[in-house]
XYZ file of C-alpha atoms in Angstrom:
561
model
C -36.742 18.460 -5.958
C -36.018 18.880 -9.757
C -32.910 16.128 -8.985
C -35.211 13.522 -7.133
C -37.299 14.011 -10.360
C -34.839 14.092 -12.844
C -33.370 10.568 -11.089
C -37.029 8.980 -11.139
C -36.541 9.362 -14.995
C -33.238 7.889 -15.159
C -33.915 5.108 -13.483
C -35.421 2.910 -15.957
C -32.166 3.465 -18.071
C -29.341 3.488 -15.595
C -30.524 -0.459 -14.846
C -30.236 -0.742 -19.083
C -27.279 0.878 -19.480
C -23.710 -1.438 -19.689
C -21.589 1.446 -17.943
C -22.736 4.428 -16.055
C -19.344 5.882 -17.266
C -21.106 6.301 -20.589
C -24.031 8.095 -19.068
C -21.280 10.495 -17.452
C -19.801 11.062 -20.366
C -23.431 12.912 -21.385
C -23.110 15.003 -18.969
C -19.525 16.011 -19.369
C -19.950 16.881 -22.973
C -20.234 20.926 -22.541
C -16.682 22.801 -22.849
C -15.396 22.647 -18.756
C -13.917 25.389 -17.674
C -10.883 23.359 -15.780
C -9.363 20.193 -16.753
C -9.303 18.397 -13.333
C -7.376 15.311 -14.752
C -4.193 17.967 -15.084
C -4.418 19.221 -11.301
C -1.485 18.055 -9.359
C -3.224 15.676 -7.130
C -2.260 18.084 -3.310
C -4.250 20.536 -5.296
C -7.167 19.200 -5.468
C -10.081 20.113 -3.480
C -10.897 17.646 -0.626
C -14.469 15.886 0.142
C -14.954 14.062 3.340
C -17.862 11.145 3.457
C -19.698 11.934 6.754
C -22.529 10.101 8.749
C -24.077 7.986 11.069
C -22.639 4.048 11.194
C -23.397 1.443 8.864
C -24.819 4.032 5.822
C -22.320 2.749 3.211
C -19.626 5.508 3.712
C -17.083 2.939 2.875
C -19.101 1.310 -0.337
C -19.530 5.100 -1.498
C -15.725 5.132 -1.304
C -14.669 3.115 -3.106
C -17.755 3.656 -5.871
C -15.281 6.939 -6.114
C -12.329 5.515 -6.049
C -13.204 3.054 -8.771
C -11.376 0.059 -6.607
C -12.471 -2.022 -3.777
C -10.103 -0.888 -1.148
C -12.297 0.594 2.320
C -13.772 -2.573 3.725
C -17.139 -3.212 3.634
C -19.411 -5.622 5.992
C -22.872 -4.943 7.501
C -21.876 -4.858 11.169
C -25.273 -3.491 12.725
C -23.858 -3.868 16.442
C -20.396 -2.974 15.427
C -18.756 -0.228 12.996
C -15.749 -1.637 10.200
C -14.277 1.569 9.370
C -12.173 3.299 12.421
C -9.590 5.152 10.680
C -9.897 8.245 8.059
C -8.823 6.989 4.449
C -8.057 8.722 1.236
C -8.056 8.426 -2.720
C -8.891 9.942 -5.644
C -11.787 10.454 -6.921
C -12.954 9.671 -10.430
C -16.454 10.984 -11.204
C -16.756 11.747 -14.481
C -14.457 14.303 -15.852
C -14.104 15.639 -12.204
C -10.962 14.549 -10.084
C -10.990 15.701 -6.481
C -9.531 13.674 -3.266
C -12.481 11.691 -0.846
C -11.848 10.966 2.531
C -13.643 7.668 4.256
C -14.699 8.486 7.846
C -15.783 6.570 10.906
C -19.624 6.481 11.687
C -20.569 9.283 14.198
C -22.552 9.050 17.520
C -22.721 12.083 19.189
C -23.425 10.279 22.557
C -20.565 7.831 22.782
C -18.743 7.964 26.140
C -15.703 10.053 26.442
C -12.676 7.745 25.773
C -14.234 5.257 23.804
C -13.331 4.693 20.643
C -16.419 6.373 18.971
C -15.681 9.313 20.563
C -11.372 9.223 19.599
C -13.255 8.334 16.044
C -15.392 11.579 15.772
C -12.562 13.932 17.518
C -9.980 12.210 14.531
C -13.203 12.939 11.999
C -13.279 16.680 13.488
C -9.862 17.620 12.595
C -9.809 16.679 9.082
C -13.098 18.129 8.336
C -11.354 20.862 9.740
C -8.816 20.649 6.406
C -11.378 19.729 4.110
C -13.580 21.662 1.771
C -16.444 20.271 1.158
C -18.577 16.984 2.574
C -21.513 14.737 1.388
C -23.612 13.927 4.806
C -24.546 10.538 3.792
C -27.968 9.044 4.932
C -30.159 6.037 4.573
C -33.205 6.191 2.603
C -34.785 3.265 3.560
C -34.411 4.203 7.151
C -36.215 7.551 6.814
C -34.349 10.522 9.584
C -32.772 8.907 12.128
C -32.806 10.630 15.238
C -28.352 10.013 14.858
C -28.912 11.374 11.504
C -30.218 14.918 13.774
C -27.096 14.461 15.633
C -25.033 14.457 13.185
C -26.696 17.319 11.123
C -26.328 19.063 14.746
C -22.010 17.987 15.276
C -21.508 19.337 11.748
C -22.521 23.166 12.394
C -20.872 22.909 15.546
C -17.604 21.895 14.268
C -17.766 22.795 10.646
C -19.934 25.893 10.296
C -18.364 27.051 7.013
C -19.336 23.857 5.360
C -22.471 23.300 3.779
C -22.471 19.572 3.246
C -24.504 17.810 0.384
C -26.928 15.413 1.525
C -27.123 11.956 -0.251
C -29.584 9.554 0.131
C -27.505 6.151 -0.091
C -29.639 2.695 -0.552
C -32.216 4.540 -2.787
C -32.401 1.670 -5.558
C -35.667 0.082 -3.584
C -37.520 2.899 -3.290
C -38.407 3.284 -7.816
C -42.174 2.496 -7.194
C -45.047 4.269 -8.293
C -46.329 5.626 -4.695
C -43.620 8.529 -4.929
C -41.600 6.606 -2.181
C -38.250 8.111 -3.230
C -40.019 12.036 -3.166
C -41.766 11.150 0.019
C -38.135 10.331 1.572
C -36.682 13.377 -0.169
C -39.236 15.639 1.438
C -37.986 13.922 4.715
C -35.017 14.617 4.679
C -35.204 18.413 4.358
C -35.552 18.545 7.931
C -32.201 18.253 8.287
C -32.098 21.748 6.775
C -29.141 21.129 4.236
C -31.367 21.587 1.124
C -33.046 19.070 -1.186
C -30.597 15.687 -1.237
C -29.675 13.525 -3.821
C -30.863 10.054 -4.364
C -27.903 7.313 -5.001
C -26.704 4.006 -4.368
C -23.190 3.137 -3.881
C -23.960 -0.239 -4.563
C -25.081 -0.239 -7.803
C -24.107 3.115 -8.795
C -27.716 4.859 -9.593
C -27.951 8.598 -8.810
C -23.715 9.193 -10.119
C -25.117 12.427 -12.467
C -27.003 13.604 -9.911
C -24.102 13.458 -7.505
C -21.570 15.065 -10.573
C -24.441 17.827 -10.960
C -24.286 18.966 -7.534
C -20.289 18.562 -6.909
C -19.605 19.947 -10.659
C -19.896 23.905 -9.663
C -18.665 23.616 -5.815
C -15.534 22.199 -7.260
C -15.223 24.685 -10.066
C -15.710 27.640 -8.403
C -12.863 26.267 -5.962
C -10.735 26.013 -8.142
C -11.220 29.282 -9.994
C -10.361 30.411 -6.436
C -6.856 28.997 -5.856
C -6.142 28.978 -9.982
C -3.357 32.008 -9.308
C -1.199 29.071 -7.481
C -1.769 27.108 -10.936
C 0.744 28.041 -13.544
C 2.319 27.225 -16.888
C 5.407 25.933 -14.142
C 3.033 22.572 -13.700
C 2.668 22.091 -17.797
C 6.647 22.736 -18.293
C 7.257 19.806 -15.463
C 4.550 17.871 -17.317
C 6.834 17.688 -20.189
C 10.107 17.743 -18.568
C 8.814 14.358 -17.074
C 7.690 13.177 -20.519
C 10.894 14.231 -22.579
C 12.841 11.942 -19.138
C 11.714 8.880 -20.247
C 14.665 6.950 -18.966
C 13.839 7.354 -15.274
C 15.823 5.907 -12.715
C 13.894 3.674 -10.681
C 15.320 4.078 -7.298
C 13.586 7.712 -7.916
C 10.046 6.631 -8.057
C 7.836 7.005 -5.315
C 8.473 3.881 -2.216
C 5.532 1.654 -1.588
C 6.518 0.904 2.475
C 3.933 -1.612 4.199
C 4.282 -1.868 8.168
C 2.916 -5.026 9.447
C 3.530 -6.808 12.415
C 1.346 -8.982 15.415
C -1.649 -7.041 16.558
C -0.706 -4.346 19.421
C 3.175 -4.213 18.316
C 2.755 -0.232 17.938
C 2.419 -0.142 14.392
C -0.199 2.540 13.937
C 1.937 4.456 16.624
C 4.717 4.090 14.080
C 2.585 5.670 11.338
C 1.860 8.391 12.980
C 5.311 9.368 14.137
C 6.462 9.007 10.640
C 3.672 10.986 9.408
C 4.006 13.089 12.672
C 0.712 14.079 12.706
C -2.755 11.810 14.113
C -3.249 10.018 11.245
C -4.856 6.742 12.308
C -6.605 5.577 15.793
C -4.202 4.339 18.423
C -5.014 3.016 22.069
C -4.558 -0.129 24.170
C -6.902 -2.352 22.315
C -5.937 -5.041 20.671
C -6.998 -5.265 16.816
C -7.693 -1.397 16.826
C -6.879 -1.359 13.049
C -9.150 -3.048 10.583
C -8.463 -1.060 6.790
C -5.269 -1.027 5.820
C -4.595 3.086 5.517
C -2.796 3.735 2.684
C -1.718 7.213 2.835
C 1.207 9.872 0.937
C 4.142 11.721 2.514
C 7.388 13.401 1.153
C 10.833 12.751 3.088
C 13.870 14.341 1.607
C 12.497 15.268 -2.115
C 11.251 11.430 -2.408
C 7.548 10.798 -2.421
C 6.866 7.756 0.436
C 3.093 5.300 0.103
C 2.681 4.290 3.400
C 0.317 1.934 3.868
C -0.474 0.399 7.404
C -1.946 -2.953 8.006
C -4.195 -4.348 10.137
C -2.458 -7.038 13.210
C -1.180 -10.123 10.936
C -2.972 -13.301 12.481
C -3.280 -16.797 11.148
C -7.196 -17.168 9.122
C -8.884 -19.752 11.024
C -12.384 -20.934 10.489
C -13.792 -19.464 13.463
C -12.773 -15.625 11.816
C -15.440 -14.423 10.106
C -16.840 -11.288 9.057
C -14.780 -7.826 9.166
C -12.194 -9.738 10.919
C -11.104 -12.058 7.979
C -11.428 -9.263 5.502
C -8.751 -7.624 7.427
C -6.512 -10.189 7.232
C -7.186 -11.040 3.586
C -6.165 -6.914 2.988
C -3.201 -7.145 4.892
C -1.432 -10.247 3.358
C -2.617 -8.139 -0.446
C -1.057 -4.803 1.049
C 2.343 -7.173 2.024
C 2.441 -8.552 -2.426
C 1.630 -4.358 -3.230
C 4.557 -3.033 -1.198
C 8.278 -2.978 -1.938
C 9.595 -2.421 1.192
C 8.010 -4.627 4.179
C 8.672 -3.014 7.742
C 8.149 -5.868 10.373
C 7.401 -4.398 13.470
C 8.280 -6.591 17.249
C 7.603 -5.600 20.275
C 10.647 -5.218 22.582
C 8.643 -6.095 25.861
C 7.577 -9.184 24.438
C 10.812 -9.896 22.797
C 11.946 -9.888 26.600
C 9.436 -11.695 28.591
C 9.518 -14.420 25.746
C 13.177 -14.604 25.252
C 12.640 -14.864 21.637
C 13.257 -12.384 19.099
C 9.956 -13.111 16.831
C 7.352 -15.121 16.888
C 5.634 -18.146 14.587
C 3.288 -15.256 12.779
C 6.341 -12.643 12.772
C 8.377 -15.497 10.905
C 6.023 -16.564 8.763
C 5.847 -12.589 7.851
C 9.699 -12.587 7.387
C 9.560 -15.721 4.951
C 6.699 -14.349 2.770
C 8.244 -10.957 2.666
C 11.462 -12.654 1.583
C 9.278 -15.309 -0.654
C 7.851 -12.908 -2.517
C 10.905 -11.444 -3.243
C 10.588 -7.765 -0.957
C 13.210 -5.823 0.915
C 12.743 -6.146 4.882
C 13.524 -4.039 7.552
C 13.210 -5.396 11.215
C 11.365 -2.788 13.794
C 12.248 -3.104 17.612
C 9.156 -0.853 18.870
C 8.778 0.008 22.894
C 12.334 0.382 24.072
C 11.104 2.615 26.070
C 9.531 0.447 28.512
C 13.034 -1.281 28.817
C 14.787 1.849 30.917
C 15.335 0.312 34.408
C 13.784 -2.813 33.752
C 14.409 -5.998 33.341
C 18.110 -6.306 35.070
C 18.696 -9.928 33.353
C 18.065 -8.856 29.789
C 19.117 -5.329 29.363
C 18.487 -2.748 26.634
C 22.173 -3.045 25.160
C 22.046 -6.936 25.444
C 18.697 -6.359 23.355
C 20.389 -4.682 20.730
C 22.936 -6.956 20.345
C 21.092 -10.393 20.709
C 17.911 -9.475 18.229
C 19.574 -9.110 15.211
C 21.848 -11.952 15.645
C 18.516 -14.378 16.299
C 16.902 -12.360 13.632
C 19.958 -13.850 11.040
C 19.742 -17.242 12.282
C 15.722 -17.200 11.906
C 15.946 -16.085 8.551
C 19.094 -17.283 7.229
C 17.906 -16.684 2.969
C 18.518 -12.951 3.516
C 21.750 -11.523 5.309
C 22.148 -8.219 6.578
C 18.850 -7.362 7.460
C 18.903 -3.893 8.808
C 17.126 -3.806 12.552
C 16.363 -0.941 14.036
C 15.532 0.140 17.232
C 12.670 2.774 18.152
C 10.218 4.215 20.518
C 7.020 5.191 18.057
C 5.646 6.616 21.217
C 8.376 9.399 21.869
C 8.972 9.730 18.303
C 12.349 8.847 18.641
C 14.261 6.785 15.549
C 11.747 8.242 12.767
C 14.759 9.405 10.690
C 17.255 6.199 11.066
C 13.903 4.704 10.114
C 13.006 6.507 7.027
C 17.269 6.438 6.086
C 17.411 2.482 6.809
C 13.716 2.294 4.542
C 15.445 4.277 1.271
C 18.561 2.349 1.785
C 17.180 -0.547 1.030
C 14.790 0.422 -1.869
C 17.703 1.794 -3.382
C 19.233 -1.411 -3.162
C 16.171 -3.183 -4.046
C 15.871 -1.295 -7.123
C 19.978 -1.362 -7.817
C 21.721 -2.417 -11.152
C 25.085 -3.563 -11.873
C 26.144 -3.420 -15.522
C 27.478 -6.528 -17.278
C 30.823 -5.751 -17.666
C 31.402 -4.993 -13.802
C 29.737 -8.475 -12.759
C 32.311 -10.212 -15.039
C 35.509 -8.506 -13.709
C 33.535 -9.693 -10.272
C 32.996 -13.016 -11.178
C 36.876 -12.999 -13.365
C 37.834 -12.471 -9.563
C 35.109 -15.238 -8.067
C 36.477 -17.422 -10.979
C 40.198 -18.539 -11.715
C 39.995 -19.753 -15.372
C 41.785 -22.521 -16.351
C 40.614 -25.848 -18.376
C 38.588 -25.938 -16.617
C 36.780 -22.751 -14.120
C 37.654 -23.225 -10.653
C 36.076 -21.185 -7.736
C 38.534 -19.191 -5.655
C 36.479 -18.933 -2.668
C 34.634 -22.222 -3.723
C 36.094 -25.995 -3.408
C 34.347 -27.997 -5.872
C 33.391 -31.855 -4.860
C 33.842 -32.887 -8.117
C 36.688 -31.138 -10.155
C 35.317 -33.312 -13.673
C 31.859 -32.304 -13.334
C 32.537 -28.739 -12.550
C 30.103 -26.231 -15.242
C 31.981 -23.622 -17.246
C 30.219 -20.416 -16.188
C 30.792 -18.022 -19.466
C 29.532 -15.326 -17.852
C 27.187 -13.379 -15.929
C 24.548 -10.455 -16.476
C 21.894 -8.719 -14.475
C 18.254 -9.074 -16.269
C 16.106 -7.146 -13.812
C 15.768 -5.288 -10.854
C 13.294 -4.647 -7.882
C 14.437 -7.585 -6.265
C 17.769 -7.706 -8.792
C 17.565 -11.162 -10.704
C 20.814 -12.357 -12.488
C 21.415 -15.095 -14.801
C 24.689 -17.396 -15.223
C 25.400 -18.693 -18.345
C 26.916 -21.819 -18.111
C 28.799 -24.215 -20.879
C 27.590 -27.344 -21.038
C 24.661 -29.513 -19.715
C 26.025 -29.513 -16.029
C 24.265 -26.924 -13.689
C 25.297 -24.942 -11.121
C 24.429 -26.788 -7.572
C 22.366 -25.404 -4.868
C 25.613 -25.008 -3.171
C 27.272 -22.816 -6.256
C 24.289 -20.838 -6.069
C 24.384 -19.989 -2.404
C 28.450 -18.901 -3.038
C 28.055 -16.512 -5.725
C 24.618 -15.059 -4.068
C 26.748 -14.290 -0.809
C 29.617 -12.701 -3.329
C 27.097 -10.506 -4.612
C 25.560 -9.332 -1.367
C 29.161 -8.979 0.405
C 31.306 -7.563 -2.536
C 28.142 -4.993 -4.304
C 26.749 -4.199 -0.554
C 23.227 -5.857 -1.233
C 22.564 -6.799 2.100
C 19.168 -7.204 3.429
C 17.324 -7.844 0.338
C 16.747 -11.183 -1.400
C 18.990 -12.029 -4.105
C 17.632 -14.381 -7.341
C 19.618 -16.524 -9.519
C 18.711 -17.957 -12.309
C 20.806 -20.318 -14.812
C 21.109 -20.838 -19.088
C 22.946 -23.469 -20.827
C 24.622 -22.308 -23.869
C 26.988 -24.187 -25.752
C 29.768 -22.976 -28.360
C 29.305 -21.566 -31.604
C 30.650 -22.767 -34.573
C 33.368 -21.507 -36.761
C 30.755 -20.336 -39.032
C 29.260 -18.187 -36.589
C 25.676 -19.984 -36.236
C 24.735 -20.568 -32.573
C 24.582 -23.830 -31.954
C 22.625 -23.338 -28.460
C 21.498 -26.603 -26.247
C 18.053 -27.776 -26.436
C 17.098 -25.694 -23.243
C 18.950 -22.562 -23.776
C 16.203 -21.540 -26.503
C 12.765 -22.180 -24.145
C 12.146 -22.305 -20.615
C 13.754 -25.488 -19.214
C 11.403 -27.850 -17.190
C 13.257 -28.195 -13.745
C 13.655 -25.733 -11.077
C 16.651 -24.395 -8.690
C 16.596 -22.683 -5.652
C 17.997 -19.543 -4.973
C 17.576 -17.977 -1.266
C 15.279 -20.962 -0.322
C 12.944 -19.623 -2.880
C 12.024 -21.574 -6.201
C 12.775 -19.990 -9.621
C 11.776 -21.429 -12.953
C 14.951 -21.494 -15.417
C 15.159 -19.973 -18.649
């Protein structure tokens, strides 16, 4: 009981103090015998978050995690979290990787999604090494809180979890409420627990105390697979400073209509059980963010919860998810839009209003897309009037004339339930981050745009009839600024501008001659004017600040410099 005690004494200053980080930081100040913070993150030891519903598993997350990412929403008759998430934790000078898991109820009915929950909970406790059982110390034992005490030495008998007490804060009085909740929970025969709250962050050195020397001494276990090899790539990467950006790890969001297959899809990427699947509709609340390698090239995966329209009748852990998908969609590079091919039939459409206004945003916000036809399986002998090659053919030709901004958006068909297309998917995924992240040098883009561009007194377009030969601009000449989506600027003599119309030309020349197909294109435009024979750059009044007017390039808006 000396940490129930020890907390009793802190309280008064952990509501004083501006940062608990600083209180940490007392803790922390004795010579550790491992530097976590240089530990190669997939060798870090792993703690799963256990317990009963509605405890504050997910608020303790992200208390870790030091960011607001696992949802959180007291649902008494319902439960938020579904699928397993991960991050890294940050507690002090300790680093380790924390797992968010679904509530557990020992008596929910075979085939419900309670029990798929706690059988998806079971196999990575399996792969984990250590676990806080997380309780509620207002509540007291709850007879679930015995259940799950009792599912944890049946399916994890070489783990002896730590017990917190979450929701702690109200119980600082001075009838020894907090040590007469403590004494309760011994019954759960895990030892004494520690008294916390996620919310406001009380009981942290407590928690560091008891993790500090379970995470050491693992460590000290598996330190023969850590060698001087890890500190020589350490400064490898440093002296590399210049890295090429199509090399960094992908950010690849899957989104899509509710029930389109796109946690299927996850898991036959990650080809392993990664997140809950089944028939219902809206199964997916978090967006899972999760880490893979394909082909020596780190992959984020992140998958989204069913995009819907916010109304005011959603409310609750329902708007939250679609708040978190539509921030998951601006974090991504690469958006994968996932259709259903069934409904793509019965509705002889290829998307939807909500799988357009996906496209568009994707497209707005200046992304690479990649079109996903899930459940071609279901079209095998079915469906005589609209066959599976006349899918093929007609979806991406709709999919063009939907979203005309962007051409050559890659489309690819799949069944996530077979596992078949997870490589074309992955290829067609890096094909167009590399593109995404592509960069042309300056003196390539003029010899393209010498060819675009017949000079004479005046430039004239080869592939490009001007309205008005007089009023044609003098482009000078052209340069790439940035990539990731690649942005290019025209410089162009005179105070005429380049027309909607010019842009559109020389965006289409860029995507058909440099093979940029499928991701959106930005142009911007700079008025320069001559210099002088004495060399002083006599530059127009809005080639030296950012020009008040805006053009449009790819139906999106772009302010001028």
């Amino acid at each position: 009981m000396t940490s129930i005690r020890r907390l009793i004494l802190f309280n008064n200053f952990a509501f004083a103090a501006p940062s608990l980080d600083l209180t940490l930081r007392g803790f922390c100040t004795r010579t550790a015998a491992l530097d976590f913070t240089q530990v190669q993150i997939t060798r870090l030891p792993t703690v799963v978050i256990i317990g009963r519903p509605n405890v504050g598993k997910s608020a303790l997350f992200n208390r870790l995690i030091r960011r607001r990412e696992a949802l959180v929403y007291n649902t008494p008759d319902d439960h938020v979290t579904r699928d397993i998430r991960e991050g890294v934790a940050k507690l002090g000078d300790l680093r380790f990787r924390v797992l968010d898991s679904a509530g557990l109820e020992a008596e929910a009915s075979s085939g419900s999604i309670l029990h798929r929950t706690a059988s998806m909970t079971a196999k990575v406790l399996a792969r984990s090494h250590f676990a806080l059982f997380l309780t509620d110390a207002r509540a007291g034992v709850h007879p679930l809180d015995l259940e799950v005490g009792k599912w944890l030495r049946k399916h994890a008998p070489q783990i002896k979890p730590i017990v917190a007490m979450n929701k702690s804060e109200s119980l600082f009085d001075a009838n020894d409420s907090l040590a007469t909740a403590a004494n309760e929970m011994c019954r759960l025969g895990f030892g004494d627990p520690v008294a916390i709250s996620a919310e406001t962050g009380i009981g942290m050195p407590d928690l560091y105390m008891s993790l500090r020397p379970l995470l050491e001494n693992y460590m000290l276990r598996v330190s023969n697979d850590i060698d001087e090899g890890d500190h020589e790539n350490n400064h490898d990467e440093d002296d590399n400073l210049d890295v090429d950006k199509s090399k960094l790890p992908l950010q690849l969001a899957i989104v899509g209509r509710p029930n389109v297959g796109k946690s299927t899809l996850l898991n036959a990427l990650l080809q392993e059980d990664r997140v809950l699947v089944g028939p219902e509709a809206g199964l997916t609340r978090d967006a899972i963010r999760t880490q893979f390698e394909f082909q020596g090239r780190t992959i984020y995966l992140v998958d989204t919860a069913g995009w819907l329209q916010r109304t005011k009748q959603e409310k609750g852990a329902a708007s939250l998810s679609i708040m978190q998908s539509r921030r998951s969609l601006l974090r991504a590079h690469i958006i994968a839009l996932v259709l259903d091919a069934e409904e793509i039939v019965n509705a002889r459409r290829s998307m939807k209003h909500a799988e357009v206004v996906i496209a568009r945003r994707a497209v707005e916000e200046g992304r690479g897309l990649v079109v996903i036809v899930n459940k071609m399986d279901l079209l095998r002998g079915k469906h005589k009037s609209l066959s599976y090659e006349k899918v093929m053919e007609v979806v991406p030709q709709e999919i063009q004339t939907i979203i005309p901004q962007v051409t050559g958006i890659p489309v690819v068909f799949i069944s996530a339930l077979e596992g078949r297309g997870r490589t074309t998917v992955l290829n067609q995924v890096i094909d167009t981050y590399e593109k995404w992240c592509s960069r042309l040098p300056t003196a390539r883009l003029n010899r393209w745009l010498q060819k675009a561009i017949i000079p004479s007194s005046l430039f004239v377009m080869s592939r490009h009839s001007w309205k008005d030969q007089a009023a044609q601009p003098k482009v000078k000449y052209f340069t790439q600024v940035k990539a990731r989506p690649p942005t290019f600027v025209a410089f162009v003599r005179g105070k005429t501008q380049l027309s909607d119309t010019d842009i559109r030309f020389l965006t289409k020349s860029l995507k058909e001659d440099f093979d940029l197909g499928g991701i959106p294109i930005r142009i911007m435009q700079r008025s320069v004017t001559r210099k002088d024979t004495s060399g002083t750059n006599k530059t127009s009044h809005s080639a030296g600040r950012v020009v008040a007017e805006r053009i449009v390039s790819d139906k999106r808006s772009v302010l001028v410099e």
